[in-house]
Amino acid sequence: MTSSRQVLDRIAQRLRQERQARGLSQAALAERCGVSLRMLALIEKAETNPSIATLAEIAAGLGIGFGALVGAGEEAAARVIPPPDFATVWQSPAGSARLLASAGKAELWDWRLEAGARYDAAPDPAGTTELIQVQEGVLVLEVDGATLAAPAGHALRLASDRAYAYRAEGGPVRFVKVVSQA
């Protein structure tokens, strides 16, 4: 499995490459994506562990998919992606989120939340949609003042360009999701 340090180093390198390829200074990119210049500089030096939301804002500011920013594999007609290449983007005692594969602006994720855990997400870029399939437990989705509970085997569709939260109700939850950016 890829270590957190390897993921941070890969993100730092990809961010610098993508920014420089577009002829952008750190200040120009910071203004474009709404992330502070200090945060952007720390990410480029691999000296901070940015949130998924921050990385999504940067990717949108660069006009690329999240997976391209975190270096989740090269484009090819077909490719087997072994588990050591999965990028663990978020991990805490509450759970984890791994980016399994990406292509363009589409991403495949594997999420785990421990019993009672909650993950509050900042809005994704405008037009972003998530398709979620619950594999274990009951996933509770909070969005726009509504609460939706989906047990194992059920699916959810979410316009994730607004604040939302995932919650594990009654026990641990595992779900996969496909994120598609407009």
Rosetta silent file (secondary structure, phi, psi, omega in degrees, C-alpha in Angstrom):
SEQUENCE: MTSSRQVLDRIAQRLRQERQARGLSQAALAERCGVSLRMLALIEKAETNPSIATLAEIAAGLGIGFGALVGAGEEAAARVIPPPDFATVWQSPAGSARLLASAGKAELWDWRLEAGARYDAAPDPAGTTELIQVQEGVLVLEVDGATLAAPAGHALRLASDRAYAYRAEGGPVRFVKVVSQA
SCORE:     score description
SCORE:     0.000 S_00000001
   1 L     0.000  143.917  179.384    0.000    0.000    0.000 S_00000001
   2 L   -69.711  132.449  179.364    1.179    3.522   -0.771 S_00000001
   3 L   -77.721  160.057  177.433    2.344    5.393    2.341 S_00000001
   4 H   -58.541  -40.027 -179.930    1.021    8.820    3.312 S_00000001
   5 H   -61.827  -42.860  179.677    4.488   10.279    2.685 S_00000001
   6 H   -64.121  -39.985  179.044    4.540    8.850   -0.852 S_00000001
   7 H   -64.091  -46.084  179.851    1.086   10.293   -1.562 S_00000001
   8 H   -61.637  -42.272  178.757    2.122   13.747   -0.267 S_00000001
   9 H   -64.161  -41.169 -179.976    5.321   13.682   -2.339 S_00000001
  10 H   -65.689  -41.919  178.310    3.394   12.600   -5.457 S_00000001
  11 H   -63.603  -44.319  179.814    0.801   15.372   -4.954 S_00000001
  12 H   -58.173  -46.749 -178.705    3.559   17.972   -4.439 S_00000001
  13 H   -64.834  -46.768 -178.914    5.312   16.916   -7.643 S_00000001
  14 H   -64.296  -41.085  179.234    2.107   16.759   -9.720 S_00000001
  15 H   -60.247  -49.080 -179.594    0.896   20.134   -8.416 S_00000001
  16 H   -60.555  -45.870 -179.835    4.188   21.816   -9.299 S_00000001
  17 H   -60.735  -48.533 -176.925    4.261   20.163  -12.764 S_00000001
  18 H   -66.363  -40.480  179.163    0.653   21.074  -13.591 S_00000001
  19 H   -64.433  -48.170 -178.568    1.009   24.651  -12.293 S_00000001
  20 H   -66.825  -35.955  178.661    4.255   25.262  -14.189 S_00000001
  21 H   -62.094  -25.998  179.546    2.882   23.659  -17.381 S_00000001
  22 L   -95.604    1.342  179.279    0.152   26.314  -17.339 S_00000001
  23 L    67.644   29.112 -178.053    2.631   29.122  -16.684 S_00000001
  24 L   -99.408  138.599  169.342    0.973   29.971  -13.358 S_00000001
  25 L   -77.949  166.394  175.477    2.724   31.367  -10.313 S_00000001
  26 H   -60.174  -40.260 -179.068    1.698   30.006   -6.934 S_00000001
  27 H   -63.203  -41.982 -179.899   -0.079   33.320   -6.257 S_00000001
  28 H   -65.570  -41.905  178.822   -2.043   33.139   -9.523 S_00000001
  29 H   -67.609  -40.151  178.740   -3.136   29.559   -8.864 S_00000001
  30 H   -57.876  -44.491  179.408   -4.045   30.394   -5.262 S_00000001
  31 H   -66.390  -41.359 -178.215   -6.307   33.192   -6.477 S_00000001
  32 H   -63.427  -38.826 -173.803   -7.811   31.024   -9.225 S_00000001
  33 H  -103.652   -4.194  176.828   -8.748   28.131   -6.927 S_00000001
  34 L    76.693   22.339  176.824   -9.520   30.016   -3.691 S_00000001
  35 L  -108.182  141.143 -177.380   -6.804   28.304   -1.652 S_00000001
  36 L   -62.339  149.128  178.177   -4.408   30.435    0.390 S_00000001
  37 H   -59.284  -40.447  179.388   -0.954   31.023   -1.047 S_00000001
  38 H   -61.407  -45.537  179.091    0.585   29.635    2.156 S_00000001
  39 H   -61.396  -44.918 -179.692   -1.435   26.392    1.885 S_00000001
  40 H   -60.128  -43.898  179.379   -0.500   26.014   -1.783 S_00000001
  41 H   -63.575  -41.710  178.751    3.207   26.517   -0.988 S_00000001
  42 H   -64.308  -38.879  178.398    3.064   23.970    1.842 S_00000001
  43 H   -65.377  -43.041  179.931    1.380   21.411   -0.424 S_00000001
  44 H   -65.148  -23.157  177.915    4.024   21.937   -3.126 S_00000001
  45 L   -96.337    2.365 -178.507    6.739   21.296   -0.520 S_00000001
  46 L    57.630   38.351 -178.656    4.851   18.221    0.822 S_00000001
  47 L  -107.099    7.861  176.078    4.834   19.866    4.262 S_00000001
  48 L  -147.156  158.213  177.484    1.106   19.550    4.967 S_00000001
  49 L  -105.990   92.499 -174.974   -1.616   16.953    4.586 S_00000001
  50 L   -69.589  154.666  176.829   -4.333   18.836    2.657 S_00000001
  51 L   -72.300  161.441  175.676   -8.006   17.938    2.878 S_00000001
  52 H   -59.727  -39.939 -179.384   -9.782   16.219    0.011 S_00000001
  53 H   -62.939  -42.403  179.256  -11.809   19.416   -0.485 S_00000001
  54 H   -62.987  -44.085  178.547   -8.658   21.546   -0.788 S_00000001
  55 H   -64.015  -36.885  177.863   -7.176   19.167   -3.359 S_00000001
  56 H   -64.527  -40.268  177.892  -10.463   19.205   -5.301 S_00000001
  57 H   -63.770  -41.928  179.454  -10.381   23.032   -5.386 S_00000001
  58 H   -65.591  -45.837  178.864   -6.801   22.999   -6.654 S_00000001
  59 H   -58.506  -43.432  179.044   -7.577   20.373   -9.304 S_00000001
  60 H   -63.515  -41.016  178.401  -10.562   22.455  -10.475 S_00000001
  61 H   -62.835  -30.400  177.576   -8.368   25.574  -10.577 S_00000001
  62 H   -85.892  -13.057 -178.409   -5.912   23.697  -12.786 S_00000001
  63 L    76.083   30.610  179.433   -8.737   22.332  -14.948 S_00000001
  64 L  -126.874  167.233  175.935   -7.848   18.696  -14.243 S_00000001
  65 L   -77.405  158.660  178.677   -9.491   15.807  -12.441 S_00000001
  66 H   -55.979  -44.938 -178.661   -8.705   14.983   -8.822 S_00000001
  67 H   -60.821  -36.194  177.602   -7.046   11.729   -9.861 S_00000001
  68 H   -64.881  -36.070 -179.655   -4.670   13.555  -12.202 S_00000001
  69 H   -70.227  -40.576 -177.952   -3.564   15.765   -9.308 S_00000001
  70 H   -88.265    2.708  175.115   -2.898   12.916   -6.904 S_00000001
  71 L    68.567   46.257 -175.652   -1.212   10.878   -9.650 S_00000001
  72 L   -86.258   34.597  173.259   -3.633    7.969   -9.625 S_00000001
  73 L   112.792  149.069  179.617   -2.268    6.366  -12.765 S_00000001
  74 L   -81.174  156.006  176.383   -1.563    7.162  -16.367 S_00000001
  75 L   -73.038  135.857  176.405   -4.180    7.084  -19.079 S_00000001
  76 L  -154.916  161.229  179.352   -4.145    3.868  -21.109 S_00000001
  77 L   -60.889  -38.552  176.902   -6.641    1.887  -23.153 S_00000001
  78 L  -154.585  144.725 -178.522   -6.701   -0.710  -20.371 S_00000001
  79 L  -157.333  135.296  171.560   -4.736   -1.095  -17.178 S_00000001
  80 L   -89.040  129.870 -179.259   -4.814   -3.312  -14.095 S_00000001
  81 L  -110.864  108.135 -178.143   -4.307   -1.197  -10.990 S_00000001
  82 L   -75.540  151.997 -179.587   -2.893   -3.245   -8.106 S_00000001
  83 H   -49.290  -35.121  178.335   -3.801   -2.347   -4.499 S_00000001
  84 H   -61.356  -19.632  179.051   -0.324   -0.921   -3.760 S_00000001
  85 H   -88.495   -6.472  177.234   -1.127    1.837   -6.306 S_00000001
  86 L   -66.309  140.216 -178.954   -4.334    2.914   -4.535 S_00000001
  87 E  -101.558  112.381  175.185   -3.889    6.355   -2.957 S_00000001
  88 E   -78.732  106.979 -173.209   -5.094    6.644    0.642 S_00000001
  89 E   -93.135  -27.365  177.124   -6.135   10.299    0.606 S_00000001
  90 E  -140.272  132.219  175.996   -7.825   10.441    4.021 S_00000001
  91 E  -150.138  132.788  176.960   -7.215    8.241    7.041 S_00000001
  92 E  -155.421  175.459  175.305   -8.118    8.697   10.686 S_00000001
  93 L   -60.136  -19.648 -179.800   -9.493    6.563   13.521 S_00000001
  94 L   -79.476  -19.477 -178.895  -12.934    7.410   12.064 S_00000001
  95 E   157.183 -160.538 -179.201  -12.223    5.739    8.713 S_00000001
  96 E  -155.902  158.763  174.800  -10.450    6.066    5.388 S_00000001
  97 E  -135.241  123.623  179.156  -10.885    7.090    1.764 S_00000001
  98 E  -119.012  131.450  173.148   -8.842    5.500   -1.008 S_00000001
  99 E   -85.410  114.766 -175.388   -8.751    6.640   -4.614 S_00000001
 100 E   -87.109  -39.950 -177.045   -8.706    3.382   -6.567 S_00000001
 101 E  -162.091  156.391  175.064   -8.659    4.654  -10.140 S_00000001
 102 E  -147.847  155.929  175.825   -9.313    7.738  -12.206 S_00000001
 103 E  -150.878  115.227 -177.308   -9.804    8.655  -15.836 S_00000001
 104 L    61.284 -121.263 -179.354  -10.130   12.273  -16.877 S_00000001
 105 L  -106.777   25.255  175.554  -12.546   13.861  -14.429 S_00000001
 106 E  -115.711  140.239 -176.924  -14.023   10.576  -13.164 S_00000001
 107 E  -135.130  145.403  175.452  -12.782    8.853  -10.017 S_00000001
 108 E  -113.750  122.934 -175.064  -13.467    5.529   -8.289 S_00000001
 109 E  -120.668  150.814  171.963  -13.239    5.616   -4.470 S_00000001
 110 E  -120.742  120.523 -177.739  -13.405    3.084   -1.638 S_00000001
 111 E  -117.097  145.518  172.458  -14.607    4.539    1.693 S_00000001
 112 E  -133.933  134.026  172.910  -14.790    3.072    5.196 S_00000001
 113 E  -126.901  133.833  176.672  -16.363    4.725    8.236 S_00000001
 114 L   -74.482  160.737 -179.617  -16.230    3.255   11.711 S_00000001
 115 L   -51.859  129.034  177.771  -19.445    2.930   13.757 S_00000001
 116 L    79.991   -3.452 -177.727  -20.730    6.372   14.718 S_00000001
 117 L   -74.755  155.329 -179.974  -18.166    8.186   12.552 S_00000001
 118 E  -137.618  139.149  174.702  -19.012   11.284   10.549 S_00000001
 119 E  -125.348  114.884  178.047  -17.199   12.910    7.635 S_00000001
 120 E   -92.768  123.761 -176.806  -18.146   16.504    6.822 S_00000001
 121 E  -109.995  138.834  172.552  -17.307   17.433    3.237 S_00000001
 122 L   -76.896  159.358  179.133  -16.896   20.872    1.738 S_00000001
 123 L   -59.110  140.288  173.138  -18.647   21.489   -1.583 S_00000001
 124 L   -81.424  172.026  177.613  -16.979   19.992   -4.637 S_00000001
 125 L   -57.330  152.310 -178.795  -16.573   22.077   -7.819 S_00000001
 126 L   -51.174  136.263  177.494  -19.818   23.116   -9.552 S_00000001
 127 L    85.292    3.118 -179.361  -21.469   20.293  -11.476 S_00000001
 128 L   -77.829  137.297  179.903  -19.781   17.456   -9.546 S_00000001
 129 E  -127.418  142.820  174.460  -21.893   14.325   -9.027 S_00000001
 130 E  -117.351  136.222  170.809  -21.300   11.260   -6.850 S_00000001
 131 E  -113.609  121.730 -171.685  -22.791    7.823   -7.452 S_00000001
 132 E  -120.843  136.207  173.635  -22.523    5.761   -4.264 S_00000001
 133 E  -124.891  120.894 -178.077  -23.141    2.058   -3.646 S_00000001
 134 E   -81.917  125.286 -178.350  -23.266    0.910   -0.022 S_00000001
 135 E  -100.334  -33.209  179.096  -21.506   -2.425    0.460 S_00000001
 136 E  -142.104  143.758  174.267  -21.714   -2.842    4.258 S_00000001
 137 E    77.239 -160.914  178.533  -23.768   -1.184    6.996 S_00000001
 138 E  -123.283  117.066  176.889  -26.075    1.822    6.707 S_00000001
 139 E   -92.312  126.543  175.426  -24.705    5.015    5.180 S_00000001
 140 E  -104.856  126.454  179.220  -26.481    8.186    6.252 S_00000001
 141 E  -110.463  126.796  176.034  -26.106   11.123    3.874 S_00000001
 142 E  -111.744  122.267 -179.804  -26.895   14.633    5.084 S_00000001
 143 E  -155.385  136.407  177.391  -27.366   17.258    2.371 S_00000001
 144 L    51.929   37.241  178.347  -29.483   20.411    2.001 S_00000001
 145 L    80.022   -1.296  178.808  -31.181   19.809    5.364 S_00000001
 146 E  -103.431  153.163  176.047  -32.291   16.304    4.364 S_00000001
 147 E  -123.131  122.936  179.084  -31.125   13.002    5.814 S_00000001
 148 E  -118.553  131.956  178.184  -31.086    9.906    3.613 S_00000001
 149 E  -112.840  126.363 -179.583  -30.256    6.437    4.962 S_00000001
 150 E  -123.718  115.120  177.631  -29.087    3.776    2.530 S_00000001
 151 E   -78.921  168.963  178.811  -28.480    0.193    3.756 S_00000001
 152 L   -48.453  138.145  179.885  -26.065   -2.259    2.136 S_00000001
 153 L    93.384  -17.321 -179.673  -26.978   -3.014   -1.454 S_00000001
 154 L   -91.602  162.438  179.783  -28.611    0.376   -2.045 S_00000001
 155 E  -124.823  158.034  178.255  -27.258    3.240   -4.125 S_00000001
 156 E  -132.610  150.532  170.659  -27.346    7.019   -3.814 S_00000001
 157 E  -120.313  133.641 -176.193  -26.918    9.883   -6.264 S_00000001
 158 E  -137.011  126.207  167.579  -25.554   13.168   -4.886 S_00000001
 159 E   -81.511  102.126 -169.441  -24.952   16.558   -6.469 S_00000001
 160 L   -92.749   20.281  176.819  -21.867   17.178   -4.320 S_00000001
 161 L   -88.528   32.430  176.417  -21.311   20.822   -5.242 S_00000001
 162 L  -146.766  163.582  177.964  -22.745   21.757   -1.836 S_00000001
 163 L   -63.956  142.758  178.238  -21.761   20.921    1.743 S_00000001
 164 E  -154.830  168.736  179.288  -22.702   17.382    2.754 S_00000001
 165 E  -142.471  146.616  170.609  -21.821   14.758    5.345 S_00000001
 166 E  -105.915  143.365  176.203  -21.497   10.977    5.513 S_00000001
 167 E  -138.559  141.812  175.382  -22.378    9.151    8.731 S_00000001
 168 E   -96.986  115.278 -176.167  -22.050    5.513    9.779 S_00000001
 169 E  -106.266  124.794  173.375  -25.226    4.560   11.616 S_00000001
 170 E    82.711  -14.848 -179.034  -25.449    1.500   13.835 S_00000001
 171 E   173.500 -178.123  179.525  -22.120   -0.014   12.818 S_00000001
 172 E   -65.287  154.560 -179.182  -19.223    0.327   10.410 S_00000001
 173 E  -129.692  139.886  171.624  -19.960    1.329    6.812 S_00000001
 174 E  -130.399  134.103  177.655  -18.150    0.584    3.588 S_00000001
 175 E  -147.623  156.085  172.999  -19.129    2.123    0.280 S_00000001
 176 E  -113.005  149.793  177.959  -17.723    2.754   -3.167 S_00000001
 177 E  -144.005  149.414  172.693  -18.373    5.878   -5.110 S_00000001
 178 E  -111.278  124.706  177.517  -17.763    7.260   -8.555 S_00000001
 179 E  -105.797  129.817  179.494  -17.164   11.008   -8.647 S_00000001
 180 E  -126.292  122.250  178.117  -17.750   12.774  -11.951 S_00000001
 181 L   -97.373  140.456  179.545  -16.836   16.407  -12.492 S_00000001
 182 L   -65.883    0.000    0.000  -18.545   18.458  -15.177 S_00000001
